[in-house]
Coordinates of C-alpha atoms in Angstrom, one line a residue:
X8 CA 42.2 -82.3 -35.1
X9 CA 39.9 -82.7 -38.2
X10 CA 43.0 -81.5 -40.7
X11 CA 45.1 -83.8 -38.9
X12 CA 42.8 -86.6 -39.5
X13 CA 42.0 -85.6 -43.2
X14 CA 46.0 -85.6 -43.4
X15 CA 46.0 -89.1 -42.2
X16 CA 43.1 -90.4 -44.4
X17 CA 44.5 -88.8 -47.8
X18 CA 48.0 -90.7 -46.7
X19 CA 46.0 -93.9 -46.1
X20 CA 44.2 -93.8 -49.5
X21 CA 47.4 -92.7 -51.1
X22 CA 49.5 -95.6 -49.5
X23 CA 46.9 -98.1 -50.5
X24 CA 46.6 -97.2 -54.0
X25 CA 50.5 -97.3 -54.6
X26 CA 50.5 -100.6 -52.8
X27 CA 47.6 -102.0 -55.2
X28 CA 49.8 -101.0 -58.0
X29 CA 52.8 -102.7 -56.9
X30 CA 51.1 -106.0 -56.0
X31 CA 49.4 -106.1 -59.6
X32 CA 52.7 -105.1 -61.1
X33 CA 54.6 -107.7 -59.1
X34 CA 52.3 -110.8 -60.2
X35 CA 52.0 -109.4 -63.7
X36 CA 55.6 -109.3 -64.3
X37 CA 56.1 -112.9 -62.9
X38 CA 57.4 -115.4 -65.6
X39 CA 54.9 -118.1 -67.1
X40 CA 52.2 -118.1 -69.4
X41 CA 49.2 -117.0 -67.7
X42 CA 46.8 -119.2 -70.4
X43 CA 49.0 -122.5 -69.4
X44 CA 48.5 -121.6 -65.8
X45 CA 44.5 -121.2 -66.4
X46 CA 44.5 -124.6 -68.6
X47 CA 46.7 -126.7 -65.9
X48 CA 48.6 -127.5 -69.3
X49 CA 45.8 -129.2 -71.0
X50 CA 44.7 -128.3 -75.0
X51 CA 41.8 -126.4 -75.3
X52 CA 40.2 -125.2 -78.3
X53 CA 41.0 -122.0 -80.0
X54 CA 37.3 -120.5 -78.5
X55 CA 38.0 -121.8 -75.2
X56 CA 41.2 -120.1 -75.0
X57 CA 39.8 -117.0 -76.4
X58 CA 37.2 -116.9 -73.7
X59 CA 39.8 -117.4 -70.9
X60 CA 41.4 -114.3 -72.3
X61 CA 38.3 -112.1 -72.4
X62 CA 37.4 -113.4 -69.0
X63 CA 40.5 -112.7 -67.4
X64 CA 41.5 -109.6 -69.5
X65 CA 44.4 -111.0 -70.8
X66 CA 44.1 -109.4 -74.1
X67 CA 44.3 -105.9 -72.9
X68 CA 47.3 -103.6 -72.0
X69 CA 48.8 -103.5 -68.7
X70 CA 47.2 -100.3 -67.5
X71 CA 43.8 -101.4 -68.8
X72 CA 44.0 -104.7 -67.1
X73 CA 45.4 -102.9 -63.7
X74 CA 42.3 -100.6 -63.9
X75 CA 39.8 -103.5 -64.5
X76 CA 41.0 -105.5 -61.6
X77 CA 41.0 -102.3 -59.4
X78 CA 37.5 -101.4 -60.3
X79 CA 36.8 -104.8 -59.1
X80 CA 38.4 -104.6 -55.7
X81 CA 36.7 -101.5 -55.1
X82 CA 33.1 -103.2 -55.9
X83 CA 34.2 -106.2 -53.7
X84 CA 35.0 -108.4 -56.8
X85 CA 38.4 -110.1 -55.9
X86 CA 38.1 -112.3 -59.0
X87 CA 37.8 -116.0 -59.5
X88 CA 40.0 -118.6 -58.2
X89 CA 41.6 -120.6 -61.1
X90 CA 42.3 -123.9 -58.9
X91 CA 38.8 -124.1 -57.1
X92 CA 36.7 -122.1 -59.7
X93 CA 35.0 -120.2 -57.0
X94 CA 34.7 -116.4 -56.2
X95 CA 37.6 -115.4 -54.2
X96 CA 35.6 -113.0 -51.7
X97 CA 33.4 -115.9 -50.8
X98 CA 36.4 -118.1 -50.7
X99 CA 38.4 -116.0 -48.3
X100 CA 35.3 -114.8 -46.0
X101 CA 35.7 -117.2 -43.3
X102 CA 39.6 -117.6 -43.8
X103 CA 39.9 -114.0 -42.9
X104 CA 37.6 -114.2 -39.7
X105 CA 39.9 -117.0 -38.4
X106 CA 43.2 -115.2 -39.2
X107 CA 41.8 -112.2 -37.3
X108 CA 41.1 -114.2 -34.3
X109 CA 44.3 -115.8 -34.3
X110 CA 46.1 -112.2 -34.6
X111 CA 43.7 -110.6 -32.2
X112 CA 44.6 -113.4 -29.5
X113 CA 48.4 -113.2 -30.5
X114 CA 48.4 -109.4 -29.6
X115 CA 46.8 -109.7 -26.9
X116 CA 49.5 -111.8 -25.6
X117 CA 52.1 -109.4 -27.1
X118 CA 50.7 -106.4 -25.2
X119 CA 50.3 -108.2 -21.8
X120 CA 53.8 -110.2 -22.0
X121 CA 55.6 -107.9 -23.8
X122 CA 54.9 -104.2 -22.6
X123 CA 54.5 -106.2 -19.0
X124 CA 58.0 -107.4 -19.0
X125 CA 59.4 -104.4 -20.4
X126 CA 57.9 -102.5 -17.6
X127 CA 59.0 -104.3 -15.1
X128 CA 62.6 -104.7 -16.6
X129 CA 62.7 -101.0 -17.1
X130 CA 61.5 -100.2 -13.4
X131 CA 63.7 -102.8 -11.4
X132 CA 67.1 -102.6 -12.5
X133 CA 69.6 -105.4 -11.4
X134 CA 68.9 -109.3 -11.5
X135 CA 65.2 -109.1 -12.6
X136 CA 66.2 -106.8 -15.6
X137 CA 69.0 -109.3 -16.4
X138 CA 67.0 -112.1 -16.4
X139 CA 64.1 -110.6 -18.2
X140 CA 66.5 -109.5 -21.2
X141 CA 68.0 -112.6 -21.3
X142 CA 65.0 -114.7 -21.4
X143 CA 63.5 -112.1 -24.1
X144 CA 66.6 -112.5 -26.2
X145 CA 66.3 -116.4 -26.0
X146 CA 62.7 -116.2 -27.4
X147 CA 63.7 -113.8 -30.3
X148 CA 66.0 -116.3 -31.5
X149 CA 63.4 -119.0 -31.9
X150 CA 61.7 -118.7 -35.3
X151 CA 57.8 -119.1 -35.5
X152 CA 57.6 -122.6 -36.9
X153 CA 60.3 -124.0 -34.4
X154 CA 58.1 -122.5 -31.4
X155 CA 54.9 -124.0 -32.9
X156 CA 56.8 -127.6 -33.3
X157 CA 57.9 -127.3 -29.7
X158 CA 54.8 -126.4 -28.2
X159 CA 52.6 -129.0 -30.0
X160 CA 55.3 -131.4 -28.8
X161 CA 55.0 -130.6 -25.1
X162 CA 51.7 -129.4 -24.6
X163 CA 49.5 -130.9 -27.3
X164 CA 51.3 -134.3 -27.7
X165 CA 53.1 -134.9 -24.6
X166 CA 50.9 -133.2 -22.0
X167 CA 47.5 -133.1 -23.7
X168 CA 46.7 -130.0 -22.7
X169 CA 45.7 -128.4 -25.9
X170 CA 44.3 -129.6 -29.2
X171 CA 47.1 -130.6 -31.8
X172 CA 45.4 -129.2 -35.0
X173 CA 42.2 -127.6 -36.3
X174 CA 40.4 -124.5 -35.4
X175 CA 37.6 -126.4 -33.3
X176 CA 33.9 -125.2 -33.1
X177 CA 33.0 -121.6 -31.9
X178 CA 32.8 -123.0 -28.2
X179 CA 36.2 -124.4 -28.6
X180 CA 38.1 -121.8 -30.8
X181 CA 39.8 -120.1 -27.6
X182 CA 41.5 -123.4 -26.6
X183 CA 42.4 -124.4 -30.0
X184 CA 44.0 -121.0 -30.9
X185 CA 46.1 -120.8 -27.7
X186 CA 49.0 -122.6 -28.9
X187 CA 49.1 -120.9 -32.2
X188 CA 48.7 -117.5 -30.7
X189 CA 51.6 -118.1 -28.5
X190 CA 53.9 -119.3 -31.2
X191 CA 52.9 -116.2 -33.2
X192 CA 53.7 -113.8 -30.5
X193 CA 56.9 -115.0 -29.4
X194 CA 58.3 -113.7 -32.3
X195 CA 57.6 -110.3 -31.7
X196 CA 57.6 -110.4 -27.8
X197 CA 61.4 -109.6 -27.3
X198 CA 61.3 -106.4 -29.7
X199 CA 58.2 -105.1 -27.5
X200 CA 59.5 -105.6 -24.3
X201 CA 62.9 -104.1 -25.2
X202 CA 61.5 -100.8 -26.4
X203 CA 59.0 -100.6 -23.4
X204 CA 62.1 -101.2 -21.3
X205 CA 64.2 -98.6 -23.0
X206 CA 61.3 -95.9 -23.0
X207 CA 60.4 -96.6 -19.3
X208 CA 64.0 -96.3 -18.3
X209 CA 64.7 -93.2 -20.2
X210 CA 61.6 -91.6 -18.4
X211 CA 62.5 -93.0 -15.2
X212 CA 66.0 -90.8 -15.3
X213 CA 64.2 -87.4 -16.3
X214 CA 64.4 -84.6 -13.9
X215 CA 60.7 -84.0 -13.3
X216 CA 60.3 -88.0 -12.2
X217 CA 63.1 -87.6 -9.8
X218 CA 61.6 -84.6 -8.4
X219 CA 58.4 -86.5 -8.1
X220 CA 60.3 -89.3 -6.2
X221 CA 62.1 -87.0 -4.0
X222 CA 58.7 -85.5 -2.8
X223 CA 57.9 -88.4 -1.7
X224 CA 54.8 -89.2 -4.2
X225 CA 53.6 -92.9 -4.2
X226 CA 55.4 -94.9 -6.6
X227 CA 52.3 -96.1 -8.7
X228 CA 51.3 -92.7 -8.9
X229 CA 54.6 -91.6 -10.3
X230 CA 54.7 -94.8 -12.9
X231 CA 51.3 -94.2 -14.2
X232 CA 51.4 -90.3 -14.5
X233 CA 54.9 -89.3 -15.1
X234 CA 56.5 -92.4 -16.7
X235 CA 54.1 -94.9 -18.5
X236 CA 52.3 -91.8 -19.9
X237 CA 55.3 -90.0 -21.4
X238 CA 56.4 -93.5 -22.8
X239 CA 53.5 -94.7 -24.3
X240 CA 54.3 -93.2 -27.7
X241 CA 57.2 -95.4 -28.7
X242 CA 55.4 -98.4 -27.0
X243 CA 52.4 -97.7 -29.3
X244 CA 54.5 -97.6 -32.4
X245 CA 56.2 -100.7 -32.0
X246 CA 53.0 -102.7 -30.7
X247 CA 51.3 -101.3 -33.8
X248 CA 54.2 -102.5 -36.1
X249 CA 54.1 -105.7 -34.1
X250 CA 50.6 -106.5 -34.6
X251 CA 50.4 -105.8 -38.1
X252 CA 53.7 -107.9 -38.8
X253 CA 51.8 -111.1 -37.2
X254 CA 49.5 -111.2 -40.4
X255 CA 52.6 -112.2 -42.5
X256 CA 54.1 -114.5 -39.8
X257 CA 50.5 -116.3 -39.6
X258 CA 51.1 -118.1 -42.5
X259 CA 53.8 -120.5 -40.8
X260 CA 51.9 -121.0 -37.7
X261 CA 48.5 -122.1 -39.7
X262 CA 50.4 -124.3 -41.7
X263 CA 51.8 -126.0 -38.5
X264 CA 48.9 -126.2 -36.7
X265 CA 46.4 -126.8 -39.8
X266 CA 44.4 -123.8 -39.6
X267 CA 42.3 -122.9 -42.5
X268 CA 43.3 -119.0 -42.7
X269 CA 44.2 -116.9 -45.3
X270 CA 48.0 -117.3 -44.3
X271 CA 47.6 -120.8 -45.0
X272 CA 45.1 -120.4 -48.3
X273 CA 48.2 -118.0 -49.4
X274 CA 50.8 -120.7 -49.4
X275 CA 48.5 -123.0 -51.3
X276 CA 47.8 -120.4 -53.9
X277 CA 51.2 -119.2 -54.5
X278 CA 52.3 -123.1 -54.9
X279 CA 49.5 -123.7 -57.2
X280 CA 50.0 -120.3 -59.0
X281 CA 46.3 -119.2 -58.4
X282 CA 47.0 -115.7 -59.0
X283 CA 43.8 -114.2 -58.3
X284 CA 43.7 -115.4 -54.8
X285 CA 47.6 -114.4 -54.2
X286 CA 46.5 -110.9 -55.2
X287 CA 43.5 -110.7 -53.0
X288 CA 45.5 -111.9 -50.1
X289 CA 48.5 -109.8 -50.7
X290 CA 46.3 -106.7 -50.8
X291 CA 44.6 -107.6 -47.6
X292 CA 47.7 -108.0 -45.8
X293 CA 49.0 -104.6 -47.2
X294 CA 45.8 -103.1 -46.4
X295 CA 45.8 -104.5 -42.9
X296 CA 49.3 -103.1 -42.5
X297 CA 48.7 -99.7 -43.7
X298 CA 45.4 -99.4 -41.7
X299 CA 47.2 -100.3 -38.4
X300 CA 49.8 -97.7 -39.0
X301 CA 47.3 -95.0 -39.6
X302 CA 45.5 -96.1 -36.4
X303 CA 48.5 -95.6 -34.4
X304 CA 49.0 -92.2 -35.8
X305 CA 45.7 -91.1 -34.9
X306 CA 46.4 -92.7 -31.4
X307 CA 49.5 -90.0 -31.2
X308 CA 46.9 -87.1 -31.3
X309 CA 45.5 -88.4 -28.0
X310 CA 48.7 -89.5 -26.2
X311 CA 50.6 -86.1 -27.3
X312 CA 48.2 -83.1 -28.2
X313 CA 51.0 -81.0 -29.1
X314 CA 50.9 -83.2 -32.7
X315 CA 47.4 -82.0 -33.7
X316 CA 48.8 -78.7 -33.0
X317 CA 51.5 -79.4 -35.5
X318 CA 54.4 -78.8 -32.9
X319 CA 57.1 -81.4 -32.5
X320 CA 57.2 -83.5 -29.3
X321 CA 60.0 -82.5 -26.7

């Protein structure tokens, strides 16, 4: 168990290190003069230009600049926003909380509806299965921005059940995030439901399950002990990937509902070419994605003890 966790930790740190290099390199290779971006095209005295170069390490070789940036990140220093002249760590602190609340809310909806519908479709063949497959296929075809517009038009503007924009105060946060969370979850709901359906259907047809049925075990007991337990590995995998991908999709939903999260900040920073903010948010997204997948790998040990023993599951 300890050996397996150490291996996962080493892979986590290695993947994060490689990803940080890719993020920095991608933005380093972007076309355009960094000094012109920093000054906004204004003419400055040579002393001011040199001060800017030293502040942002523009005179240093590539690897030295990467090392300076990475050491700052490890100390919690994500740089300074060129547009807002503000520390990026402080600037993103409240935005990260809002985005995590939104993704967590959407993740709960995704798990409850996606896994629930997939489980029902896997156990109930015939009309119920066909209706769920058709409905989830329809939802999968709706892009997040379109879902946001429809939800806004019907439930916020038309019926007035939910606020249209903004995150609201702490006591109203859940109500304000309901429509954005639904719009965010719909994009991945069909994938989770279908993987769950296939996994449950596959386990239902296995010999030991049919034996349990022939011996007259209760259906709820068979589902809980023999079907759902063995189907949890593919379900956990797809839920982990889906929840991690919600962070990337959150930019579209936050823009539609005027939420001041990191997804919305990423769009604004990219348009303004605020590289320090773009680098920080890109690294946060990568960190969340890798951390989620590492957590799923660790959960495998508890779902199937053969993994920690180095054996392949049947």
